[in-house]
Tab-separated table of C-alpha atoms in Angstrom:
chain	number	residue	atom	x	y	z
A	1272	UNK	CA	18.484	35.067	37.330
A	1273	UNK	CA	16.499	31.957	36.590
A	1274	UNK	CA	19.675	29.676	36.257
A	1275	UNK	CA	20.668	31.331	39.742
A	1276	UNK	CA	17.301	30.400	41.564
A	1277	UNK	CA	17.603	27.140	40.114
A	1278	UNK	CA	20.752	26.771	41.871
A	1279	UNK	CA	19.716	28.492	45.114
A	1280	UNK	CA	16.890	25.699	45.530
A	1281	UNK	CA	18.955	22.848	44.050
A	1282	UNK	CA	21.462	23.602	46.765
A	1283	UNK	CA	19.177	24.021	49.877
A	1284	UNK	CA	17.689	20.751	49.144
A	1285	UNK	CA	20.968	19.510	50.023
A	1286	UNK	CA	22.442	21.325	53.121
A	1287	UNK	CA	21.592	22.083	56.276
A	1288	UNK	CA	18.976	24.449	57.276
A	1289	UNK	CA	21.764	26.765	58.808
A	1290	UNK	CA	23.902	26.779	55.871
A	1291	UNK	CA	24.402	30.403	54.275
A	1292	UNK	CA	23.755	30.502	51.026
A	1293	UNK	CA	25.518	33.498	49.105
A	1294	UNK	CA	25.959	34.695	45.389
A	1295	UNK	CA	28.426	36.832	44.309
A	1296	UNK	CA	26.849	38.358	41.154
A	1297	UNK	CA	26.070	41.862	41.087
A	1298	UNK	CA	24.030	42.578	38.505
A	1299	UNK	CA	21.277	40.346	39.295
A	1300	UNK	CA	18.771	40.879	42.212
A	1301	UNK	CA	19.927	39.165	45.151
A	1302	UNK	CA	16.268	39.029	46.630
A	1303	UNK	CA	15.081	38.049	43.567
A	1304	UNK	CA	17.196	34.987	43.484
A	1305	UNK	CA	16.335	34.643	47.787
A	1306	UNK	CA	12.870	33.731	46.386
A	1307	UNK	CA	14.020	31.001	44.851
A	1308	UNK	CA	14.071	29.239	48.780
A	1309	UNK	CA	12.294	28.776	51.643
A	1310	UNK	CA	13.965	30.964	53.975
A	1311	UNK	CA	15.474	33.822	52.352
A	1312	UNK	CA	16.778	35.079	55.443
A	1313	UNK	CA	19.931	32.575	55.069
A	1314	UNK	CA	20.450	34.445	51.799
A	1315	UNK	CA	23.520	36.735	51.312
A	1316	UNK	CA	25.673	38.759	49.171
A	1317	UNK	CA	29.290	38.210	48.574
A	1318	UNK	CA	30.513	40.207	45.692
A	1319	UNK	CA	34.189	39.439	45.189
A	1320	UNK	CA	36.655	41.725	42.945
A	1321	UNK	CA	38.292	40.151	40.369
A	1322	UNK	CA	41.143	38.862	40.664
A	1323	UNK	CA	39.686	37.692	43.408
A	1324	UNK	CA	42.869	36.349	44.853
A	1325	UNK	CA	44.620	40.197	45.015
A	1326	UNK	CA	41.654	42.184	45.200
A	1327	UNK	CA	41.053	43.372	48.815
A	1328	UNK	CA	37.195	44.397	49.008
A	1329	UNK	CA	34.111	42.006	49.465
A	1330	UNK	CA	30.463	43.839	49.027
A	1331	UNK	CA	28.617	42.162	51.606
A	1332	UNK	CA	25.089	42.846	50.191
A	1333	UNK	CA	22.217	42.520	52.800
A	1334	UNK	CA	19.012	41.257	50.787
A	1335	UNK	CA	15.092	42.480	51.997
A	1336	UNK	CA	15.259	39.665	54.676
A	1337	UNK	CA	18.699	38.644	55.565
A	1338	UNK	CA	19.314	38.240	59.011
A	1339	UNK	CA	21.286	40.175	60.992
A	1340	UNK	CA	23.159	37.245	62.294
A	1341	UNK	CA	23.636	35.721	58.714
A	1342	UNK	CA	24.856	39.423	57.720
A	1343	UNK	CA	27.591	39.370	60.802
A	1344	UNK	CA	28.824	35.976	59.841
A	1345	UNK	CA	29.372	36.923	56.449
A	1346	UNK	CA	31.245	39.929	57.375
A	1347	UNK	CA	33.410	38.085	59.880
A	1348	UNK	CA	34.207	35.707	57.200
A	1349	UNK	CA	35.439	38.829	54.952
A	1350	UNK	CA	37.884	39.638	57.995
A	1351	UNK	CA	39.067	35.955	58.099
A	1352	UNK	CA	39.673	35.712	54.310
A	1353	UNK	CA	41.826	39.407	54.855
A	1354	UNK	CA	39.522	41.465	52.921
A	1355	UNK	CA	37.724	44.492	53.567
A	1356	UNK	CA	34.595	44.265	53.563
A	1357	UNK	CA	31.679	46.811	52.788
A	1358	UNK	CA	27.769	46.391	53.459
A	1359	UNK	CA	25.949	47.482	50.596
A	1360	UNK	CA	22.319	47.362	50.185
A	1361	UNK	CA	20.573	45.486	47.002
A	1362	UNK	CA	20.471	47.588	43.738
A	1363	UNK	CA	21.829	46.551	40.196
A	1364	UNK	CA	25.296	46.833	40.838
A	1365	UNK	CA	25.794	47.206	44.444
A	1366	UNK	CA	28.138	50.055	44.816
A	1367	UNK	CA	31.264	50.011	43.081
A	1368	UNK	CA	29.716	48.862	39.690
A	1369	UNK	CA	26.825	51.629	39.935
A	1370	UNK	CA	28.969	54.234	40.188
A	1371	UNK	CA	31.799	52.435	37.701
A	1372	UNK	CA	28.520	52.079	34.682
A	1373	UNK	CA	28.204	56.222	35.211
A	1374	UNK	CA	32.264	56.323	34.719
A	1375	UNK	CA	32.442	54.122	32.087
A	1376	UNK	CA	28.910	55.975	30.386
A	1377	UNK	CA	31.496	59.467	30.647
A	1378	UNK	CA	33.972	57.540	29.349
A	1379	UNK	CA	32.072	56.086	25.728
A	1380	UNK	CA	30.250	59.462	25.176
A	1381	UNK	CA	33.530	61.338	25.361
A	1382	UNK	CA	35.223	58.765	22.732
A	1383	UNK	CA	31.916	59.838	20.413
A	1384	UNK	CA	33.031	63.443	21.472
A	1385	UNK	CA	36.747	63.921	19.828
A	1386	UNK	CA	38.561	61.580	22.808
A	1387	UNK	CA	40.993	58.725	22.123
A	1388	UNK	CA	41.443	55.539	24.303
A	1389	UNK	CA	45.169	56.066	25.070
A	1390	UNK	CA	44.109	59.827	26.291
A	1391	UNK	CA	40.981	59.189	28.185
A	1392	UNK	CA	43.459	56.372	30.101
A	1393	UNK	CA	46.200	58.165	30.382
A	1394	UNK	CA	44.792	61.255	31.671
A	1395	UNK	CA	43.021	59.518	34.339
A	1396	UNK	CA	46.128	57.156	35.306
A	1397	UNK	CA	48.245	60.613	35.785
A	1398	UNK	CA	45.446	61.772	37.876
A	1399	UNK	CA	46.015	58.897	39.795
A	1400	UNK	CA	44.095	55.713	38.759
A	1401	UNK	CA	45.661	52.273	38.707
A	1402	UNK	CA	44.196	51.453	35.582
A	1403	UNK	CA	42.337	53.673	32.877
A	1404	UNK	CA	39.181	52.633	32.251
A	1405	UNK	CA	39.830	51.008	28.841
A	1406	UNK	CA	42.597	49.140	29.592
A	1407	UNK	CA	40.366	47.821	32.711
A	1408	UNK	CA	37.074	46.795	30.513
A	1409	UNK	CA	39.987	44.892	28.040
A	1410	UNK	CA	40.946	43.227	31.385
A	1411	UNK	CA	37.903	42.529	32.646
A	1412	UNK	CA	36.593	41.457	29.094
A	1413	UNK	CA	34.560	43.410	27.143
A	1414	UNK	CA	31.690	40.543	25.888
A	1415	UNK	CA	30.660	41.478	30.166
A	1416	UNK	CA	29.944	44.589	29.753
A	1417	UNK	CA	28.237	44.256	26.546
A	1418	UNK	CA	26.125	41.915	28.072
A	1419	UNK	CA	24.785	43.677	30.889
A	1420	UNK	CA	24.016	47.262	28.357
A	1421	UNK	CA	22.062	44.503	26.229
A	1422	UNK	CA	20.311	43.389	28.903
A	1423	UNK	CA	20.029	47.316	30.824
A	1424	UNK	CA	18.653	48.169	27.598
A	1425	UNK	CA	15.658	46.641	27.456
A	1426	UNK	CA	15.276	47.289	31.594
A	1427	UNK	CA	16.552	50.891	31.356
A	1428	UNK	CA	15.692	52.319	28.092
A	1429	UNK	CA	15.829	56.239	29.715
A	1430	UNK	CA	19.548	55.657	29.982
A	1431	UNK	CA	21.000	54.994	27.287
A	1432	UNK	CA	25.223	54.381	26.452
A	1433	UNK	CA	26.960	55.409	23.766
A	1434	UNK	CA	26.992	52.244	21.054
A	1435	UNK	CA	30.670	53.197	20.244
A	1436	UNK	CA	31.904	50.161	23.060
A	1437	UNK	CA	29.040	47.832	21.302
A	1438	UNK	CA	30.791	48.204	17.547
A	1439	UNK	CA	34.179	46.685	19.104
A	1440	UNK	CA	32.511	43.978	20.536
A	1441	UNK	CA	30.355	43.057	17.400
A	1442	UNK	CA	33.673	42.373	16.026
A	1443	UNK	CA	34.611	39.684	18.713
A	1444	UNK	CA	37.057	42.104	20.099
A	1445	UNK	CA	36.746	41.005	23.948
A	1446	UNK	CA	40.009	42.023	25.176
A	1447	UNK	CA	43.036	40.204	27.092
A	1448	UNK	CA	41.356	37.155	26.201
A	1449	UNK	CA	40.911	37.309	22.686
A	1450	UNK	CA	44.459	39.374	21.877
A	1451	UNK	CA	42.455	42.129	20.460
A	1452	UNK	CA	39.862	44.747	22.543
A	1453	UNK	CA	39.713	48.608	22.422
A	1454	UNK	CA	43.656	47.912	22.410
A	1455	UNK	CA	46.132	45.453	20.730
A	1456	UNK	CA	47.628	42.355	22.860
A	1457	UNK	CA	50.187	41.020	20.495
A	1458	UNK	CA	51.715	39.637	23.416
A	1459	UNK	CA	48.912	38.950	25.438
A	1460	UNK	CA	49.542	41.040	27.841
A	1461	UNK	CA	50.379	44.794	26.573
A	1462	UNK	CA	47.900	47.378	25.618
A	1463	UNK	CA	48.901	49.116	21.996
A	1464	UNK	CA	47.279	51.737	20.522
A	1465	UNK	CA	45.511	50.315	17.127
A	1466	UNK	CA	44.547	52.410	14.531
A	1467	UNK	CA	41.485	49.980	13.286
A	1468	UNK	CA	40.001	51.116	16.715
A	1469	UNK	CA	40.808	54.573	16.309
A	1470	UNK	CA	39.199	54.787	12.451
A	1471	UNK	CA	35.869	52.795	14.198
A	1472	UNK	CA	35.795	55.556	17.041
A	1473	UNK	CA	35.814	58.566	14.716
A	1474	UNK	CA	33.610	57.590	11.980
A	1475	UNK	CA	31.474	56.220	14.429
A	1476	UNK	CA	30.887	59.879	14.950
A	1477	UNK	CA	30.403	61.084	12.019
A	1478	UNK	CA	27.852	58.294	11.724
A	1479	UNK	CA	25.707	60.244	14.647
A	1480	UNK	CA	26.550	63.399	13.713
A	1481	UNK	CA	28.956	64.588	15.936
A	1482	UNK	CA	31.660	66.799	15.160
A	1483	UNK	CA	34.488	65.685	16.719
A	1484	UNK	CA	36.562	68.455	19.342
A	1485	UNK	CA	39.378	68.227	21.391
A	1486	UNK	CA	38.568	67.336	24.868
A	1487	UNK	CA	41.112	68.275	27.271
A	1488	UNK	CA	42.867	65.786	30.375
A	1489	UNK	CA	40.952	68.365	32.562
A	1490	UNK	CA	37.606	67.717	31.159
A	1491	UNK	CA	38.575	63.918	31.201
A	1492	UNK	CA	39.217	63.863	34.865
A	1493	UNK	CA	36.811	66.320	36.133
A	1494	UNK	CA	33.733	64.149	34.007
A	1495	UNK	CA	34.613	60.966	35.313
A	1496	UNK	CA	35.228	61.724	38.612
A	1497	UNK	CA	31.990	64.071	38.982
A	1498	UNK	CA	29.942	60.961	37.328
A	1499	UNK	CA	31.335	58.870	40.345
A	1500	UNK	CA	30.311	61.293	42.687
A	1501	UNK	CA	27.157	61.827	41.982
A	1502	UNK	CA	25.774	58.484	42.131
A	1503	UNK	CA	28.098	57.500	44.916
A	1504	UNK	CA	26.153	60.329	46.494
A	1505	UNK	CA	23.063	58.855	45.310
A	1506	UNK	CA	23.563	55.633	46.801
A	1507	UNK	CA	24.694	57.037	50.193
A	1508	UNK	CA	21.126	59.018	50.053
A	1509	UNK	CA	19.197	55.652	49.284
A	1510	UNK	CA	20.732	53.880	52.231
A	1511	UNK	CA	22.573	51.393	49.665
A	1512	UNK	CA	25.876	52.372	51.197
A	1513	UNK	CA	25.469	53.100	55.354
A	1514	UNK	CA	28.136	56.452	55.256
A	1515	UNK	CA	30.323	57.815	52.713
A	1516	UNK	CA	33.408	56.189	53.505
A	1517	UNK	CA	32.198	52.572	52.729
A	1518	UNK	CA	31.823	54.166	49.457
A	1519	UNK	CA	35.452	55.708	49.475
A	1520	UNK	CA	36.283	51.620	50.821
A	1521	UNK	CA	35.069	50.030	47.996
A	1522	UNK	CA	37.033	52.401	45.284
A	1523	UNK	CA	40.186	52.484	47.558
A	1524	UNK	CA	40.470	48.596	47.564
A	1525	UNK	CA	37.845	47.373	44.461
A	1526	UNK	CA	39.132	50.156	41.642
A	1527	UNK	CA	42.573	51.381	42.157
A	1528	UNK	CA	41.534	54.542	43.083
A	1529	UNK	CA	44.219	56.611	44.097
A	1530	UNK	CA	45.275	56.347	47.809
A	1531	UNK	CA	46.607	59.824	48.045
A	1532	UNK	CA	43.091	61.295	46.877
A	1533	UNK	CA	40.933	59.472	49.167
A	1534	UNK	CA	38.452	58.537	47.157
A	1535	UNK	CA	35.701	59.675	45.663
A	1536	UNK	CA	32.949	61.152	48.712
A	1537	UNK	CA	36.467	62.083	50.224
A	1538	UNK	CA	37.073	64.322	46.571
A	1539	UNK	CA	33.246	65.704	46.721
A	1540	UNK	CA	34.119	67.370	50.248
A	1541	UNK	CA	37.605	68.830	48.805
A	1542	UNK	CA	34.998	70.224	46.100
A	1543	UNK	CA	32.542	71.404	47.943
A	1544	UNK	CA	28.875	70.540	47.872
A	1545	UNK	CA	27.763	74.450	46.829
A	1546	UNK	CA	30.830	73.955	44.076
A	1547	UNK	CA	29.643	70.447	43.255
A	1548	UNK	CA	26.259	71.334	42.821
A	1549	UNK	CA	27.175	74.228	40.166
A	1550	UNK	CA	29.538	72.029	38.427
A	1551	UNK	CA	26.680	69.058	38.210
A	1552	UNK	CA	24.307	71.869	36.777
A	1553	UNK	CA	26.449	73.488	34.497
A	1554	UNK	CA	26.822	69.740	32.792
A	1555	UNK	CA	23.182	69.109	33.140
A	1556	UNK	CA	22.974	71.685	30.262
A	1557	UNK	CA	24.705	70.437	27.734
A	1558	UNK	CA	24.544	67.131	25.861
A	1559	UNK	CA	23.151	63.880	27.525
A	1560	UNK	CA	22.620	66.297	30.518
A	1561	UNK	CA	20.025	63.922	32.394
A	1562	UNK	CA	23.272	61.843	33.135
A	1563	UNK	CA	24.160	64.855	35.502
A	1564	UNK	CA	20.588	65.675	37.412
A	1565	UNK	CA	21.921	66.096	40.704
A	1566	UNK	CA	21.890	63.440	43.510
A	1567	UNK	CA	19.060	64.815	46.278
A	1568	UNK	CA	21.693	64.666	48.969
A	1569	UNK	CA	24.244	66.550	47.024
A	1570	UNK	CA	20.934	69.933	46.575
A	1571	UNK	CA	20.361	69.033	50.595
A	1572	UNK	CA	24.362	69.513	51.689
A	1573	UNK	CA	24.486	72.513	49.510
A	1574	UNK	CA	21.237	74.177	51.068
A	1575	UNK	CA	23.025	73.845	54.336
A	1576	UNK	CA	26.912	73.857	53.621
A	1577	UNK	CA	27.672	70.844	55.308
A	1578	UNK	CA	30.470	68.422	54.581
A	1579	UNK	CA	29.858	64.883	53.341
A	1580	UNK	CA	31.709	63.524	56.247
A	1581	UNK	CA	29.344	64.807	58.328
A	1582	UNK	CA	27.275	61.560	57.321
A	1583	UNK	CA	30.136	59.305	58.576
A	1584	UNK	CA	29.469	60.258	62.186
């Protein structure tokens, strides 16, 4: 963040005083960077999905004191460039990579648990995914990810990952870009199955003393796509996200999340908040269950038996 303010006031020495200045990191706080200059109300947002060039959505992300015309030029710009874009609200993460750190904290515990890379993906990419979640972190390079837990877990020690992810990585194992990641790239492009990675993953838990089981596609799908849920949920009931279906937005077009299921707030409604809220306690019970404490608004729909979409009005 200090590089990133550097910049911010660097750069306004040099413009106009109308210019909009934007970032499009989103893991760093936006307003914290806005302090950097001396009106933080030109300060914006503009989280692009890589590959930026073919991904669709832009998070627009309205800091403490951007103004409202700085916020409607930046989403005008969205519509010019062809994407879709999405207000969110300032948080680590924005939306889509909030709710993608729960997936992806499902994902690592259930490799400790008795799951393998190629089933965790290929459950989810029969489900409908475009891309299981391993193969994506291999694309999207893994030294990224292991960045951001390093620096979460000093800022977040309550919520901790599993360190299976962090042993690949200590072994320069970045991905696509290196030829070698949770999978093989002998040809730079092709995931295959290797068994070093498998061997790391299961004494990895014997190292923590887990007894590995056989986790099911079911339980793959259902824990992944309840973990998205419930902080998608989350985020709708901080005001991060204005409705649910800017959260369905950014999954449809930022995640490859399938079309035909409508993503994610659109899936808690075919569950059911009274249904969701069981399912979210039932998990809360058994190991790492403070990942599953229920989102406020998710106890508040099922007091009343509301739908989600309700919100959207």
């Amino acid at each position: 963040v200090s590089i990133k303010r550097q910049l911010f006031k660097a750069v306004e020495a040099l413009v106009r005083p109308e210019t909009i200045l934007a970032s499009n990191t989103s893991t760093l706080n936006l307003d914290e960077i806005a302090q950097a200059v001396s009106d933080p109300s030109h300060v914006v947002g503009l989280h692009f999905f890589s590959p930026a060039n073919i991904m669709r959505l832009l998070e627009v992300v309205r800091g403490e004191h951007t103004a409202p015309d700085v916020l409607a030029t930046a989403m005008a710009l969205g519509k010019r460039m062809g994407k879709v874009a999405v207000v969110s609200g300032v948080c680590d993460g924005f939306i889509g990579n909030r709710m993608f750190e729960e997936y992806l904290r499902q994902v690592y515990y259930m490799l400790e648990e008795g799951a393998l890379p190629q089933q965790i993906d290929a459950a989810l990419e029969r489900w409908g995914f475009a891309m299981g979640p391993c193969r994506t972190m291999d694309l999207a390079g893994q030294d990224i990810g292991w960045a951001i837990r390093k620096r979460r877990a000093v800022e977040q020690p309550d919520r901790p990952y599993s360190t299976v992810i962090d042993r690949i990585c200590e072994r320069g194992r970045f991905g696509q870009k290196t030829g070698k990641g949770i999978y093989l790239y002998e040809d730079g492009r092709t995931a295959t199955p290797d068994p070093e990675i498998e061997a790391l993953i299961v004494a990895h838990s014997a190292e923590i003393g887990l007894t590995r089981r056989e986790i099911s596609d079911d339980e793959i799908v259902e824990r992944c796509l309840l973990a998205l849920i419930n902080e998608g949920l989350r985020i709708v009931g901080e005001g991060i996200a204005y409705r649910p279906v800017d959260v369905d937005m950014v999954f449809l077009h930022g995640y490859g999340f399938a079309r035909d299921r409508g993503g994610p707030m659109f899936q808690a409604d075919e569950i059911g908040a009274r249904e969701l809220l069981a399912r979210l306690t039932r998990l809360a019970a058994g190991r790492h269950g403070w990942a599953w404490a229920p989102a406020p608004l998710v106890e508040e729909m099922a007091a009343t038996g509301e739908a989600f979409s309700k919100l959207n009005a």
